[in-house]
């Protein structure tokens, strides 16, 4: 199996998204049916590992999903967590901030939904939107952007030092793939509700967004909370790679089920 | 197929839990394998219906699960929602209220986690704990209990009048079945973390809790938010019956996928 390490972003080293082919499928070997079966196996493994995380009741896992429109954040969640219980996996989706949210610092709404002990929390978009849209739109300057990178790194260090394992994935699609997916949303009546005219405006700034990602990825890929770039033109590949990364991460947490309580030995319920 | 209606509690009509056999399995026909396959089919149907709920983006569904310790609230959630995405199904578990929660009225923490438009929310325990524990422990008198029933009915009417379909299930197990399940938690080291010594105290008050349920069920089973009692000694039956009830309820909502936006006709993405 290929090495996930190759897709992990090195801290503070200049990075170009063009160095990773969005159409690559290193983690999708075998036939279509084999890939589907493998994903189901990984999804079940994730369920078992989530149970151990819950039984241990000491640490938490945060999965951050970022990517351009149509890059497959929703689909990733649907398929990677197709075998886990909603008891143990929660999702928070971040949209444009509300008035109430804008009245606080940009990490406030994120802090409010960090995972609980024993839980997997998935952020569908995240605090990283605050170093994407404002950068592309020119609302914040270089100094402020750098300050935010540092604030984000500090925030994530707090999370990891207090028992949260942070996994960050950038779903990397090509501009051609996005065109096809947006067009499908327009042409298929059953998909039109997913389409927003604003998606076209963001697409016009494709290159600016790619550049913003190229800057934020190495600036916020730390030893405690590294970024992985996921080639995502192939949906099956994207799902398999994210599932692999999560399974590997959770296995690395080496769960120990709590020892039996000696007080319970021989206890008989009447 | 048997009629779910038979297990719906009539408003304000005296009710005895002994009129429903917790060991009954009316919704679990066929062999074990057939039952497992049927549950998977229902779980997939639920997934499709949840997608329609989400696409419609107008109404919500709230599932309230109540029952004695070990009655299978967690297991129901795990299996009934084994095919839905965590994007569309969320769970809130209610434990003994915190100091912060006790400083507000008892519906405050519930109102904070009502479902969003397009979402299924599951409450693992609920505001009904506030007409169970305090009643059994004698912390509130008859008048206060009656006031709470009325407050709960008013609260649930608000929810239904603002687009929430409320489904309430009482998972009904026998005292013998609870003994076996508690004993298994003590005897199997891998399950001990699920056991709390407090469970034994509540078990000692089994009859008081059954009586509290017998009072609250008809008092809060309304036309807008009826209660169903689910025979739950058989886990497969319990899952099948709750899944049936949800599928029937969601089908009754007659979803209409939003019409295509005329402005998008012929639009070509560049």
mmCIF file with all atom_site columns, C-alpha atoms in Angstrom, chain A residues 99-109:
data_model
loop_
_atom_site.group_PDB
_atom_site.id
_atom_site.type_symbol
_atom_site.label_atom_id
_atom_site.label_alt_id
_atom_site.label_comp_id
_atom_site.label_asym_id
_atom_site.label_entity_id
_atom_site.label_seq_id
_atom_site.pdbx_PDB_ins_code
_atom_site.Cartn_x
_atom_site.Cartn_y
_atom_site.Cartn_z
_atom_site.occupancy
_atom_site.B_iso_or_equiv
_atom_site.pdbx_formal_charge
_atom_site.auth_seq_id
_atom_site.auth_comp_id
_atom_site.auth_asym_id
_atom_site.auth_atom_id
_atom_site.pdbx_PDB_model_num
ATOM 1  C CA . UNK A 1 99  ? -24.235 38.292 12.835 1.00 0.00 ? 99  UNK A CA 1
ATOM 2  C CA . UNK A 1 100 ? -23.988 36.640 16.241 1.00 0.00 ? 100 UNK A CA 1
ATOM 3  C CA . UNK A 1 101 ? -20.839 34.798 15.190 1.00 0.00 ? 101 UNK A CA 1
ATOM 4  C CA . UNK A 1 102 ? -19.234 37.851 13.603 1.00 0.00 ? 102 UNK A CA 1
ATOM 5  C CA . UNK A 1 103 ? -19.660 39.625 16.939 1.00 0.00 ? 103 UNK A CA 1
ATOM 6  C CA . UNK A 1 104 ? -17.033 37.253 18.392 1.00 0.00 ? 104 UNK A CA 1
ATOM 7  C CA . UNK A 1 105 ? -13.556 36.203 17.329 1.00 0.00 ? 105 UNK A CA 1
ATOM 8  C CA . UNK A 1 106 ? -13.566 33.734 14.423 1.00 0.00 ? 106 UNK A CA 1
ATOM 9  C CA . UNK A 1 107 ? -12.505 30.763 16.613 1.00 0.00 ? 107 UNK A CA 1
ATOM 10 C CA . UNK A 1 108 ? -15.451 31.204 18.982 1.00 0.00 ? 108 UNK A CA 1
ATOM 11 C CA . UNK A 1 109 ? -17.953 29.206 16.960 1.00 0.00 ? 109 UNK A CA 1
#
